[in-house]
Each structure stands twice: as C-alpha cells, then as structure tokens.
PDB file of C-alpha atoms and ligand atoms in Angstrom:
ATOM      1  CA  MET A 678      22.200 113.885  94.942  1.00 58.00           C
ATOM      2  CA  ASP A 679      20.402 115.858  92.228  1.00 87.00           C
ATOM      3  CA  ALA A 680      21.871 119.056  93.694  1.00 94.00           C
ATOM      4  CA  MET A 681      25.375 117.610  93.321  1.00 96.00           C
ATOM      5  CA  ARG A 682      24.592 116.540  89.762  1.00 97.00           C
ATOM      6  CA  ASP A 683      23.425 120.068  88.923  1.00 97.00           C
ATOM      7  CA  LYS A 684      26.591 121.555  90.455  1.00 98.00           C
ATOM      8  CA  VAL A 685      28.739 119.218  88.343  1.00 98.00           C
ATOM      9  CA  LEU A 686      26.916 120.112  85.127  1.00 98.00           C
ATOM     10  CA  LYS A 687      27.104 123.854  85.859  1.00 98.00           C
ATOM     11  CA  LEU A 688      30.812 123.737  86.670  1.00 98.00           C
ATOM     12  CA  ALA A 689      31.607 121.603  83.619  1.00 98.00           C
ATOM     13  CA  LYS A 690      29.872 124.175  81.423  1.00 98.00           C
ATOM     14  CA  GLU A 691      31.675 127.113  83.065  1.00 98.00           C
ATOM     15  CA  LYS A 692      35.061 125.455  82.636  1.00 98.00           C
ATOM     16  CA  ASN A 693      34.450 124.128  79.116  1.00 98.00           C
ATOM     17  CA  ALA A 694      34.983 120.599  80.423  1.00 98.00           C
ATOM     18  CA  ILE A 695      33.558 117.427  78.965  1.00 98.00           C
ATOM     19  CA  ILE A 696      32.699 114.422  81.068  1.00 98.00           C
ATOM     20  CA  LEU A 697      33.554 111.032  79.592  1.00 98.00           C
ATOM     21  CA  ALA A 698      32.286 107.869  81.278  1.00 98.00           C
ATOM     22  CA  HIS A 699      32.927 104.173  80.766  1.00 98.00           C
ATOM     23  CA  TYR A 700      29.888 101.879  80.884  1.00 98.00           C
ATOM     24  CA  TYR A 701      31.237 100.409  84.146  1.00 98.00           C
ATOM     25  CA  GLN A 702      30.509 103.655  85.987  1.00 98.00           C
ATOM     26  CA  THR A 703      27.482 103.872  88.280  1.00 97.00           C
ATOM     27  CA  PRO A 704      24.198 104.876  86.533  1.00 97.00           C
ATOM     28  CA  ASP A 705      24.201 108.425  87.979  1.00 97.00           C
ATOM     29  CA  ILE A 706      27.625 109.102  86.462  1.00 98.00           C
ATOM     30  CA  GLN A 707      26.736 107.486  83.123  1.00 98.00           C
ATOM     31  CA  ASP A 708      23.640 109.690  82.969  1.00 98.00           C
ATOM     32  CA  ILE A 709      25.515 113.010  83.302  1.00 98.00           C
ATOM     33  CA  ALA A 710      28.295 112.141  80.851  1.00 98.00           C
ATOM     34  CA  ASP A 711      28.670 114.124  77.622  1.00 98.00           C
ATOM     35  CA  PHE A 712      29.871 110.898  76.080  1.00 98.00           C
ATOM     36  CA  LYS A 713      29.941 107.326  77.300  1.00 97.00           C
ATOM     37  CA  GLY A 714      31.487 104.363  75.622  1.00 96.00           C
ATOM     38  CA  ASP A 715      33.752 101.365  75.796  1.00 96.00           C
ATOM     39  CA  SER A 716      37.536 101.799  75.873  1.00 95.00           C
ATOM     40  CA  LEU A 717      37.846 102.220  72.104  1.00 92.00           C
ATOM     41  CA  ALA A 718      35.044 104.754  71.658  1.00 96.00           C
ATOM     42  CA  LEU A 719      36.292 106.762  74.642  1.00 97.00           C
ATOM     43  CA  ALA A 720      39.859 106.868  73.277  1.00 96.00           C
ATOM     44  CA  GLN A 721      38.549 107.951  69.856  1.00 96.00           C
ATOM     45  CA  TYR A 722      36.413 110.664  71.419  1.00 97.00           C
ATOM     46  CA  ALA A 723      39.162 111.905  73.753  1.00 98.00           C
ATOM     47  CA  ALA A 724      41.592 112.175  70.836  1.00 97.00           C
ATOM     48  CA  GLU A 725      39.323 114.615  69.027  1.00 97.00           C
ATOM     49  CA  THR A 726      37.690 116.801  71.660  1.00 98.00           C
ATOM     50  CA  LYS A 727      38.358 120.538  71.671  1.00 98.00           C
ATOM     51  CA  ALA A 728      37.189 120.985  75.297  1.00 98.00           C
ATOM     52  CA  ASP A 729      39.712 122.604  77.660  1.00 98.00           C
ATOM     53  CA  ILE A 730      39.258 119.899  80.277  1.00 98.00           C
ATOM     54  CA  ILE A 731      38.563 116.186  79.921  1.00 98.00           C
ATOM     55  CA  LEU A 732      37.049 114.755  83.109  1.00 98.00           C
ATOM     56  CA  PHE A 733      37.486 111.018  82.649  1.00 98.00           C
ATOM     57  CA  ALA A 734      35.139 108.917  84.763  1.00 98.00           C
ATOM     58  CA  GLY A 735      36.903 105.633  84.279  1.00 98.00           C
ATOM     59  CA  VAL A 736      40.237 104.314  85.526  1.00 98.00           C
ATOM     60  CA  HIS A 737      43.795 105.635  85.467  1.00 98.00           C
ATOM     61  CA  PHE A 738      44.975 104.024  82.206  1.00 98.00           C
ATOM     62  CA  MET A 739      41.984 105.586  80.428  1.00 98.00           C
ATOM     63  CA  GLY A 740      42.950 109.046  81.688  1.00 98.00           C
ATOM     64  CA  GLU A 741      46.539 108.422  80.593  1.00 98.00           C
ATOM     65  CA  THR A 742      45.360 107.379  77.149  1.00 98.00           C
ATOM     66  CA  ALA A 743      43.288 110.554  76.799  1.00 98.00           C
ATOM     67  CA  LYS A 744      46.281 112.698  77.835  1.00 98.00           C
ATOM     68  CA  ILE A 745      48.644 110.913  75.425  1.00 98.00           C
ATOM     69  CA  LEU A 746      46.220 111.279  72.508  1.00 98.00           C
ATOM     70  CA  ASN A 747      45.299 114.895  73.265  1.00 98.00           C
ATOM     71  CA  PRO A 748      48.201 116.347  75.299  1.00 98.00           C
ATOM     72  CA  THR A 749      47.170 120.005  75.188  1.00 97.00           C
ATOM     73  CA  ARG A 750      43.967 119.288  77.165  1.00 98.00           C
ATOM     74  CA  LYS A 751      43.910 119.099  80.943  1.00 98.00           C
ATOM     75  CA  VAL A 752      42.868 115.542  81.870  1.00 98.00           C
ATOM     76  CA  LEU A 753      41.300 114.988  85.289  1.00 98.00           C
ATOM     77  CA  ILE A 754      40.194 111.765  86.930  1.00 98.00           C
ATOM     78  CA  PRO A 755      37.933 111.710  89.994  1.00 98.00           C
ATOM     79  CA  ASP A 756      40.184 109.412  92.064  1.00 98.00           C
ATOM     80  CA  MET A 757      43.897 108.749  91.550  1.00 98.00           C
ATOM     81  CA  ASN A 758      43.476 105.336  93.204  1.00 98.00           C
ATOM     82  CA  ALA A 759      41.209 104.131  90.405  1.00 98.00           C
ATOM     83  CA  GLY A 760      43.759 101.728  88.951  1.00 98.00           C
ATOM     84  CA  CYS A 761      43.227  98.412  87.159  1.00 98.00           C
ATOM     85  CA  SER A 762      44.290  94.917  88.252  1.00 97.00           C
ATOM     86  CA  LEU A 763      45.009  93.989  84.650  1.00 98.00           C
ATOM     87  CA  ALA A 764      47.303  96.978  84.066  1.00 98.00           C
ATOM     88  CA  GLU A 765      49.012  96.242  87.384  1.00 97.00           C
ATOM     89  CA  SER A 766      49.581  92.601  86.398  1.00 97.00           C
ATOM     90  CA  CYS A 767      52.140  93.806  83.847  1.00 98.00           C
ATOM     91  CA  PRO A 768      54.970  95.850  85.458  1.00 98.00           C
ATOM     92  CA  GLY A 769      57.211  97.674  82.963  1.00 98.00           C
ATOM     93  CA  GLU A 770      60.539  96.241  84.091  1.00 98.00           C
ATOM     94  CA  ASP A 771      59.325  92.612  84.018  1.00 98.00           C
ATOM     95  CA  PHE A 772      57.663  93.097  80.659  1.00 98.00           C
ATOM     96  CA  ALA A 773      60.826  94.611  79.139  1.00 98.00           C
ATOM     97  CA  LYS A 774      62.747  91.451  80.188  1.00 98.00           C
ATOM     98  CA  PHE A 775      59.998  89.213  78.775  1.00 98.00           C
ATOM     99  CA  LYS A 776      60.016  91.128  75.495  1.00 98.00           C
ATOM    100  CA  ALA A 777      63.811  90.820  75.222  1.00 98.00           C
ATOM    101  CA  LYS A 778      63.431  87.008  75.066  1.00 98.00           C
ATOM    102  CA  TYR A 779      61.526  87.326  71.766  1.00 98.00           C
ATOM    103  CA  PRO A 780      63.509  89.833  69.653  1.00 97.00           C
ATOM    104  CA  ASP A 781      61.794  88.823  66.375  1.00 98.00           C
ATOM    105  CA  HIS A 782      58.272  89.429  67.757  1.00 98.00           C
ATOM    106  CA  ILE A 783      56.197  92.581  67.605  1.00 98.00           C
ATOM    107  CA  VAL A 784      54.165  93.595  70.667  1.00 98.00           C
ATOM    108  CA  ILE A 785      50.404  94.117  70.556  1.00 98.00           C
ATOM    109  CA  SER A 786      49.140  95.434  73.882  1.00 98.00           C
ATOM    110  CA  TYR A 787      45.602  95.687  75.144  1.00 98.00           C
ATOM    111  CA  ILE A 788      44.834  99.299  76.060  1.00 98.00           C
ATOM    112  CA  ASN A 789      44.379  98.204  79.716  1.00 98.00           C
ATOM    113  CA  CYS A 790      48.072  98.740  80.479  1.00 98.00           C
ATOM    114  CA  SER A 791      50.294 101.525  81.788  1.00 98.00           C
ATOM    115  CA  ALA A 792      51.782 104.244  79.580  1.00 98.00           C
ATOM    116  CA  GLU A 793      55.151 102.561  80.165  1.00 98.00           C
ATOM    117  CA  ILE A 794      53.902  99.293  78.613  1.00 98.00           C
ATOM    118  CA  LYS A 795      52.504 101.302  75.709  1.00 98.00           C
ATOM    119  CA  THR A 796      56.016 102.677  75.053  1.00 98.00           C
ATOM    120  CA  LEU A 797      57.204  99.051  74.727  1.00 98.00           C
ATOM    121  CA  SER A 798      54.423  98.178  72.242  1.00 98.00           C
ATOM    122  CA  ASP A 799      54.130  98.355  68.459  1.00 98.00           C
ATOM    123  CA  VAL A 800      50.375  98.733  68.418  1.00 98.00           C
ATOM    124  CA  ILE A 801      47.571  98.945  70.972  1.00 98.00           C
ATOM    125  CA  CYS A 802      44.185  97.258  70.745  1.00 98.00           C
ATOM    126  CA  THR A 803      40.980  97.181  72.763  1.00 97.00           C
ATOM    127  CA  SER A 804      38.530  94.312  73.178  1.00 96.00           C
ATOM    128  CA  GLY A 805      36.515  95.975  70.406  1.00 94.00           C
ATOM    129  CA  ASN A 806      39.212  95.797  67.738  1.00 96.00           C
ATOM    130  CA  ALA A 807      41.714  93.150  68.941  1.00 98.00           C
ATOM    131  CA  VAL A 808      40.869  90.639  66.192  1.00 97.00           C
ATOM    132  CA  GLN A 809      40.979  93.346  63.516  1.00 96.00           C
ATOM    133  CA  ILE A 810      44.355  94.677  64.732  1.00 98.00           C
ATOM    134  CA  VAL A 811      45.933  91.213  64.905  1.00 98.00           C
ATOM    135  CA  GLU A 812      44.593  90.323  61.452  1.00 97.00           C
ATOM    136  CA  SER A 813      46.106  93.485  59.978  1.00 96.00           C
ATOM    137  CA  TYR A 814      49.494  91.720  60.310  1.00 97.00           C
ATOM    138  CA  PRO A 815      50.605  88.876  58.014  1.00 98.00           C
ATOM    139  CA  LYS A 816      49.809  85.333  59.222  1.00 97.00           C
ATOM    140  CA  ASP A 817      53.483  84.558  59.817  1.00 97.00           C
ATOM    141  CA  GLN A 818      54.152  87.699  61.886  1.00 98.00           C
ATOM    142  CA  LYS A 819      55.410  86.678  65.329  1.00 98.00           C
ATOM    143  CA  ILE A 820      53.486  88.486  68.045  1.00 98.00           C
ATOM    144  CA  ILE A 821      53.613  88.975  71.813  1.00 98.00           C
ATOM    145  CA  PHE A 822      50.170  89.849  73.209  1.00 98.00           C
ATOM    146  CA  ALA A 823      49.965  91.623  76.579  1.00 98.00           C
ATOM    147  CA  PRO A 824      48.709  91.895  79.247  1.00 98.00           C
ATOM    148  CA  ASP A 825      45.417  89.920  79.184  1.00 98.00           C
ATOM    149  CA  LYS A 826      45.897  86.174  78.716  1.00 98.00           C
ATOM    150  CA  ASN A 827      42.147  85.543  78.354  1.00 98.00           C
ATOM    151  CA  LEU A 828      41.656  88.062  75.554  1.00 98.00           C
ATOM    152  CA  GLY A 829      44.927  86.867  73.979  1.00 98.00           C
ATOM    153  CA  ARG A 830      43.833  83.220  74.038  1.00 98.00           C
ATOM    154  CA  TYR A 831      40.452  84.163  72.586  1.00 98.00           C
ATOM    155  CA  VAL A 832      42.073  86.160  69.743  1.00 98.00           C
ATOM    156  CA  ASN A 833      44.461  83.239  69.072  1.00 98.00           C
ATOM    157  CA  GLU A 834      41.437  80.961  68.701  1.00 98.00           C
ATOM    158  CA  VAL A 835      39.505  83.302  66.407  1.00 97.00           C
ATOM    159  CA  THR A 836      42.473  84.180  64.177  1.00 98.00           C
ATOM    160  CA  GLY A 837      44.346  80.852  64.268  1.00 98.00           C
ATOM    161  CA  ARG A 838      47.500  82.654  65.481  1.00 98.00           C
ATOM    162  CA  GLU A 839      49.932  81.468  68.108  1.00 98.00           C
ATOM    163  CA  MET A 840      50.716  84.723  69.854  1.00 98.00           C
ATOM    164  CA  ILE A 841      52.903  84.523  72.954  1.00 98.00           C
ATOM    165  CA  LEU A 842      50.754  85.637  75.883  1.00 98.00           C
ATOM    166  CA  TRP A 843      51.703  87.668  78.941  1.00 98.00           C
ATOM    167  CA  ASP A 844      50.151  86.021  82.022  1.00 98.00           C
ATOM    168  CA  GLY A 845      47.872  88.856  83.176  1.00 98.00           C
ATOM    169  CA  SER A 846      44.158  89.064  83.863  1.00 97.00           C
ATOM    170  CA  CYS A 847      41.326  91.267  85.083  1.00 97.00           C
ATOM    171  CA  GLU A 848      40.292  90.429  88.648  1.00 95.00           C
ATOM    172  CA  VAL A 849      36.631  91.046  87.814  1.00 94.00           C
ATOM    173  CA  HIS A 850      36.258  88.945  84.667  1.00 95.00           C
ATOM    174  CA  ASP A 851      38.806  86.231  85.443  1.00 94.00           C
ATOM    175  CA  ILE A 852      36.780  84.808  88.349  1.00 91.00           C
ATOM    176  CA  LEU A 853      33.368  84.682  86.693  1.00 91.00           C
ATOM    177  CA  SER A 854      32.093  81.177  87.130  1.00 88.00           C
ATOM    178  CA  ALA A 855      31.300  78.839  84.227  1.00 92.00           C
ATOM    179  CA  GLU A 856      29.541  76.472  86.687  1.00 92.00           C
ATOM    180  CA  LYS A 857      27.193  79.232  87.815  1.00 90.00           C
ATOM    181  CA  MET A 858      26.630  80.292  84.209  1.00 92.00           C
ATOM    182  CA  MET A 859      25.675  76.705  83.324  1.00 95.00           C
ATOM    183  CA  GLN A 860      23.331  76.486  86.305  1.00 93.00           C
ATOM    184  CA  MET A 861      21.653  79.742  85.243  1.00 94.00           C
ATOM    185  CA  LYS A 862      21.211  78.405  81.705  1.00 96.00           C
ATOM    186  CA  ILE A 863      19.542  75.255  83.078  1.00 97.00           C
ATOM    187  CA  GLU A 864      17.182  77.426  85.131  1.00 95.00           C
ATOM    188  CA  ASN A 865      16.606  79.823  82.171  1.00 96.00           C
ATOM    189  CA  PRO A 866      16.736  77.670  79.022  1.00 97.00           C
ATOM    190  CA  ASP A 867      15.297  80.503  76.900  1.00 97.00           C
ATOM    191  CA  ALA A 868      18.184  82.871  77.769  1.00 98.00           C
ATOM    192  CA  THR A 869      21.078  83.806  75.469  1.00 98.00           C
ATOM    193  CA  LEU A 870      24.561  83.693  77.017  1.00 98.00           C
ATOM    194  CA  ILE A 871      26.884  86.606  76.289  1.00 98.00           C
ATOM    195  CA  ALA A 872      30.415  87.218  77.612  1.00 98.00           C
ATOM    196  CA  HIS A 873      33.271  89.716  77.526  1.00 98.00           C
ATOM    197  CA  PRO A 874      36.536  88.269  76.121  1.00 98.00           C
ATOM    198  CA  GLU A 875      38.378  89.090  79.376  1.00 97.00           C
ATOM    199  CA  CYS A 876      36.472  86.101  80.876  1.00 97.00           C
ATOM    200  CA  PRO A 877      38.253  82.744  81.262  1.00 96.00           C
ATOM    201  CA  GLN A 878      38.028  80.101  78.536  1.00 97.00           C
ATOM    202  CA  PRO A 879      35.305  77.899  80.173  1.00 97.00           C
ATOM    203  CA  VAL A 880      32.949  80.915  80.270  1.00 96.00           C
ATOM    204  CA  LEU A 881      33.743  81.862  76.657  1.00 98.00           C
ATOM    205  CA  ILE A 882      33.137  78.281  75.476  1.00 97.00           C
ATOM    206  CA  LEU A 883      29.622  78.368  76.968  1.00 97.00           C
ATOM    207  CA  ALA A 884      28.768  81.806  75.533  1.00 98.00           C
ATOM    208  CA  ASP A 885      26.510  82.186  72.483  1.00 98.00           C
ATOM    209  CA  PHE A 886      28.168  85.553  71.813  1.00 98.00           C
ATOM    210  CA  VAL A 887      31.551  86.979  72.851  1.00 98.00           C
ATOM    211  CA  GLY A 888      32.243  90.684  72.430  1.00 97.00           C
ATOM    212  CA  SER A 889      33.480  93.956  73.857  1.00 96.00           C
ATOM    213  CA  THR A 890      31.271  96.190  75.975  1.00 97.00           C
ATOM    214  CA  THR A 891      29.871  98.009  72.927  1.00 96.00           C
ATOM    215  CA  ALA A 892      29.513  94.773  70.952  1.00 97.00           C
ATOM    216  CA  MET A 893      27.504  93.236  73.817  1.00 98.00           C
ATOM    217  CA  LEU A 894      25.298  96.326  73.993  1.00 98.00           C
ATOM    218  CA  ASN A 895      24.638  96.199  70.258  1.00 98.00           C
ATOM    219  CA  TYR A 896      23.984  92.470  70.429  1.00 98.00           C
ATOM    220  CA  THR A 897      21.325  92.716  73.156  1.00 98.00           C
ATOM    221  CA  LYS A 898      19.681  95.666  71.407  1.00 98.00           C
ATOM    222  CA  ASN A 899      19.410  93.915  68.044  1.00 98.00           C
ATOM    223  CA  SER A 900      18.795  90.327  69.147  1.00 98.00           C
ATOM    224  CA  ASP A 901      15.310  88.742  69.094  1.00 97.00           C
ATOM    225  CA  SER A 902      16.086  87.062  72.410  1.00 98.00           C
ATOM    226  CA  LYS A 903      14.153  88.399  75.404  1.00 98.00           C
ATOM    227  CA  LYS A 904      16.472  87.171  78.147  1.00 98.00           C
ATOM    228  CA  PHE A 905      20.262  87.346  78.508  1.00 97.00           C
ATOM    229  CA  ILE A 906      22.761  85.822  80.910  1.00 96.00           C
ATOM    230  CA  VAL A 907      25.570  88.381  80.960  1.00 96.00           C
ATOM    231  CA  ALA A 908      29.194  87.606  81.936  1.00 96.00           C
ATOM    232  CA  THR A 909      30.885  90.946  82.589  1.00 96.00           C
ATOM    233  CA  GLU A 910      30.896  93.961  84.934  1.00 96.00           C
ATOM    234  CA  THR A 911      27.520  95.038  86.356  1.00 94.00           C
ATOM    235  CA  GLY A 912      27.726  98.639  85.097  1.00 96.00           C
ATOM    236  CA  ILE A 913      26.813  97.536  81.568  1.00 97.00           C
ATOM    237  CA  LEU A 914      23.291  96.573  82.700  1.00 96.00           C
ATOM    238  CA  HIS A 915      22.245 100.219  83.011  1.00 97.00           C
ATOM    239  CA  GLN A 916      22.604 100.867  79.276  1.00 98.00           C
ATOM    240  CA  MET A 917      21.282  97.413  78.325  1.00 98.00           C
ATOM    241  CA  LYS A 918      18.077  98.059  80.284  1.00 97.00           C
ATOM    242  CA  LYS A 919      17.786 101.577  78.838  1.00 98.00           C
ATOM    243  CA  ASP A 920      18.129 100.238  75.287  1.00 98.00           C
ATOM    244  CA  SER A 921      15.758  97.308  75.825  1.00 98.00           C
ATOM    245  CA  PRO A 922      13.460  97.902  78.820  1.00 98.00           C
ATOM    246  CA  GLU A 923      11.288  94.962  77.807  1.00 98.00           C
ATOM    247  CA  LYS A 924      14.171  92.455  78.011  1.00 98.00           C
ATOM    248  CA  GLU A 925      15.561  90.657  81.067  1.00 97.00           C
ATOM    249  CA  PHE A 926      19.236  90.636  82.033  1.00 96.00           C
ATOM    250  CA  LEU A 927      20.818  88.259  84.545  1.00 94.00           C
ATOM    251  CA  ILE A 928      24.425  88.821  85.578  1.00 92.00           C
ATOM    252  CA  VAL A 929      26.767  85.812  85.973  1.00 88.00           C
ATOM    253  CA  PRO A 930      28.228  85.836  89.471  1.00 79.00           C
ATOM    254  CA  SER A 931      31.708  84.772  90.508  1.00 74.00           C
ATOM    255  CA  ASP A 932      32.480  81.875  92.817  1.00 66.00           C
ATOM    256  CA  GLU A 933      33.176  84.211  95.725  1.00 62.00           C
ATOM    257  CA  SER A 934      30.407  85.460  97.973  1.00 62.00           C
ATOM    258  CA  CYS A 935      31.084  89.121  97.190  1.00 61.00           C
ATOM    259  CA  SER A 936      29.997  91.825  94.730  1.00 63.00           C
ATOM    260  CA  CYS A 937      32.881  90.733  92.531  1.00 69.00           C
ATOM    261  CA  ASN A 938      31.224  91.768  89.271  1.00 86.00           C
ATOM    262  CA  ASP A 939      31.625  95.360  90.389  1.00 92.00           C
ATOM    263  CA  CYS A 940      35.062  96.647  89.431  1.00 96.00           C
ATOM    264  CA  ALA A 941      36.254  98.158  92.711  1.00 95.00           C
ATOM    265  CA  TYR A 942      38.452 100.631  90.805  1.00 98.00           C
ATOM    266  CA  MET A 943      35.711 101.874  88.500  1.00 98.00           C
ATOM    267  CA  LYS A 944      33.334 102.154  91.433  1.00 97.00           C
ATOM    268  CA  LEU A 945      35.712 104.447  93.369  1.00 98.00           C
ATOM    269  CA  ASN A 946      34.354 107.329  91.293  1.00 98.00           C
ATOM    270  CA  THR A 947      31.432 109.272  92.755  1.00 98.00           C
ATOM    271  CA  MET A 948      29.475 112.366  91.775  1.00 98.00           C
ATOM    272  CA  GLU A 949      31.049 114.275  94.651  1.00 98.00           C
ATOM    273  CA  LYS A 950      34.591 113.333  93.559  1.00 98.00           C
ATOM    274  CA  ILE A 951      33.756 114.475  90.030  1.00 98.00           C
ATOM    275  CA  TYR A 952      32.601 117.811  91.405  1.00 98.00           C
ATOM    276  CA  LEU A 953      35.759 118.233  93.502  1.00 98.00           C
ATOM    277  CA  ALA A 954      38.007 117.242  90.598  1.00 98.00           C
ATOM    278  CA  LEU A 955      36.386 119.867  88.374  1.00 98.00           C
ATOM    279  CA  LYS A 956      36.487 122.499  91.119  1.00 98.00           C
ATOM    280  CA  ASN A 957      40.132 121.914  92.144  1.00 98.00           C
ATOM    281  CA  GLU A 958      41.305 120.819  88.678  1.00 98.00           C
ATOM    282  CA  LYS A 959      42.957 117.796  90.238  1.00 98.00           C
ATOM    283  CA  PRO A 960      43.810 114.934  90.388  1.00 98.00           C
ATOM    284  CA  GLU A 961      45.362 115.688  87.006  1.00 98.00           C
ATOM    285  CA  ILE A 962      47.068 113.162  84.725  1.00 98.00           C
ATOM    286  CA  ILE A 963      50.614 114.335  84.137  1.00 98.00           C
ATOM    287  CA  LEU A 964      53.118 112.285  82.177  1.00 98.00           C
ATOM    288  CA  PRO A 965      56.716 112.952  81.124  1.00 98.00           C
ATOM    289  CA  ASN A 966      56.900 114.213  77.514  1.00 97.00           C
ATOM    290  CA  GLY A 967      59.231 111.370  76.498  1.00 97.00           C
ATOM    291  CA  ILE A 968      56.712 108.737  77.648  1.00 98.00           C
ATOM    292  CA  MET A 969      53.821 110.553  75.974  1.00 98.00           C
ATOM    293  CA  GLU A 970      55.596 110.821  72.624  1.00 98.00           C
ATOM    294  CA  LYS A 971      56.621 107.148  72.619  1.00 98.00           C
ATOM    295  CA  ALA A 972      53.247 105.858  73.856  1.00 98.00           C
ATOM    296  CA  LYS A 973      51.362 107.923  71.277  1.00 98.00           C
ATOM    297  CA  LEU A 974      52.810 105.990  68.310  1.00 98.00           C
ATOM    298  CA  PRO A 975      51.171 102.594  69.055  1.00 98.00           C
ATOM    299  CA  LEU A 976      47.940 104.339  70.071  1.00 98.00           C
ATOM    300  CA  MET A 977      47.796 106.306  66.810  1.00 97.00           C
ATOM    301  CA  ARG A 978      48.522 103.087  64.903  1.00 97.00           C
ATOM    302  CA  MET A 979      45.503 101.531  66.613  1.00 97.00           C
ATOM    303  CA  LEU A 980      43.254 104.464  65.722  1.00 96.00           C
ATOM    304  CA  GLU A 981      44.415 104.342  62.097  1.00 95.00           C
ATOM    305  CA  LEU A 982      43.734 100.586  61.894  1.00 93.00           C
ATOM    306  CA  SER A 983      40.294 100.803  63.552  1.00 87.00           C
ATOM    307  CA  ILE A 984      37.111 101.257  61.634  1.00 66.00           C
ATOM    308  CA  LYS A 985      34.960 103.828  63.394  1.00 55.00           C
TER     309      LYS A 985
HETATM  310  P1  13P B1640      36.042  97.400  76.937  1.00 53.97           P
HETATM  311  O1  13P B1640      35.582  98.764  77.286  1.00 53.97           O
HETATM  312  O2  13P B1640      37.030  97.423  75.802  1.00 53.97           O
HETATM  313  O3  13P B1640      34.942  96.450  76.690  1.00 53.97           O
HETATM  314  O4  13P B1640      36.896  96.841  78.178  1.00 53.97           O
HETATM  315  C1  13P B1640      36.314  96.485  79.366  1.00 53.97           C
HETATM  316  C2  13P B1640      37.147  96.821  80.534  1.00 53.97           C
HETATM  317  O5  13P B1640      37.468  95.999  81.351  1.00 53.97           O
HETATM  318  C3  13P B1640      37.536  98.192  80.706  1.00 53.97           C
HETATM  319  O6  13P B1640      38.353  98.286  81.796  1.00 53.97           O
HETATM  320 FE1  SF4 B1641      40.703  96.750  85.022  1.00 53.97          FE
HETATM  321 FE2  SF4 B1641      39.045  94.696  85.078  1.00 53.97          FE
HETATM  322 FE3  SF4 B1641      38.366  96.932  86.302  1.00 53.97          FE
HETATM  323 FE4  SF4 B1641      38.427  96.849  83.616  1.00 53.97          FE
HETATM  324  S1  SF4 B1641      37.048  95.707  84.958  1.00 53.97           S
HETATM  325  S2  SF4 B1641      39.269  98.455  84.932  1.00 53.97           S
HETATM  326  S3  SF4 B1641      40.134  95.433  83.280  1.00 53.97           S
HETATM  327  S4  SF4 B1641      40.085  95.588  86.843  1.00 53.97           S
END
C-alpha cells in the first residue's frame, strides 16, 4: 500500500497535479492529499489552484464544481461512478417544472447537485455557508431551496424563513437514527451530541451542536468536552482523532444493520484508482461550455458571499 502511495505522490509531482480530498475519503487518501476540506473549502481551493491537473478525491458533483470554477485545468476523478444520492434525487427536467410553479421565487441550491441544477439556480450554498447565503437576501425574498429537505428545513428554522423545499435527501445522513442517538446519550451521559444538518429533524433536535463538516471538526477541537456522539459520515473521525487524540468519538449508527454511515460513493475511491487516473489522465470531467458558463454564475455568487 505504501508503494502505491509513493507512486501516486511521484506521479502527481511529475504531472504538476494536486490531490484534493473530502473528509469522507478513507484515511490513506486523506493523508496523501495536498488539501483536504469540506465542500466549501474544496471549491474555494479548486477555484484558485494553478496546478495543471486537479485530482478530486470526492464525488462527481465536486469534480464538476472544480471544472466549472477553474475550466482551464484538467479535472480528474478516481471513479466516474462516484455519484451522490442527494444530487440524483433532483433530476433537471423535474426541477425545471417545479421551479416554473414559483416564478417569483429565486433558487438557492446546495452544492450537492448536478451542473444542470446549478444552471437553474441563482446562488449555490454549502452546509458551511447556507445560513449566511440565505440571510444575504431580504426577509421577504421568496426562495426555493434545493435539493436537501433536511438542510432546507434546518435553515428555515435558524433564519425564520419559509423557503419552499425540494424533497431530496442524502441516503447516508437521512437514515441516522435519533432513537440510537438517544440510547447512546443515556449510556454516555458525559458525551456531547453533534450532527450534520443533512440529518433528519429528530436527530438535529437532540444535537447540542449542528454544523458542516468543518464546523464539526472545529467544534470538537475547541470544545472542553472529552467525548462526542457524532451524527455524520464515518470519514470525519480520522481528522477528529488526529486533532484531538485524547478525546473519544462515537458514531451514531442508522437503523439498518449495515455500514450505512459510510457513503458508498465516496468510498468507491481507492489509492490504486487515484494512481490510474493520474497515469491515464481519465476519468476526466468534461462539460459543455454552455453549461459551464451558466453554472459558474451562481457558484461565483456563493464564493463572493462567503467569508473565507
Ligand atoms: P459538507 O462537506 O458541506 O459538510 O457536506 C457533506 C457532504 O455530504 C458532502 O457530500
Ligand atoms: Fe452525497 Fe450523502 Fe454521499 Fe455526501 S454523504 S456524497 S450527500 S450521498
């Protein structure tokens, strides 16, 4: 495995490629990345890199976002099948019809959507800046929020808005169990409960802290608490443990008897696939120019509205 890692690093250097990794990647991939982050930080980084090649260890919509924001770079992803259930829950044609029913509304879309949905949006947000983006519009602005109903409901609650929500969700977060979280809290009364806003409402109600991947990482690092019950994807634990080796982290399971906290799409990426992608310079993200130009506008608006 170390030999493969060394081959990847050597090839990336030779080809002036940078490796970006989301915190949901396996630890070995996170550890070789030039930069790792949540969706917002990765988009910000991808927009500015001067590397010839961006190898994006994440999922397809993240690669698309990098290509749209920095179109002169070659963007590679390790596996073309690394999609996203949330992005897939919002097909372009259906969303266009939905949008047409609300002609006086603007569209704010979560970055976990296809490039096509981005072309139908006024501004994009991530879980890290959703509240900030929504609050940048006047209170009486009518808004459609897509595609994540859980994040949308959470932002409605925090901001007091009544955004119309598209009925989409993430298959990893949406099935995390509030009952199991409660049971864990009873067994670990000294633990602090933290959750990602893609989780369903009962989980968010129980949580002491709700935040994006980076916000959760910062919270566990800075908190005095020594034990955390964590409601999100398992990949985040690697960085949490690195930041705070003396603290304990327990992951909230789903109701199913499976490894459901692992995003099956994110976990399609392997060190070997990264090596092959760099060697063959494919799979490459290619998008029609028309889509890229249209999708770039709401993404740039998001970057302008976000505090770094
Ligand atoms: P963030 O990186 O914005 O926390 O989103 C989590 C996620 O589900 C990425 O696919
Ligand atoms: Fe999509 Fe959920 Fe996987 Fe993130 S964790 S990539 S939202 S399916």
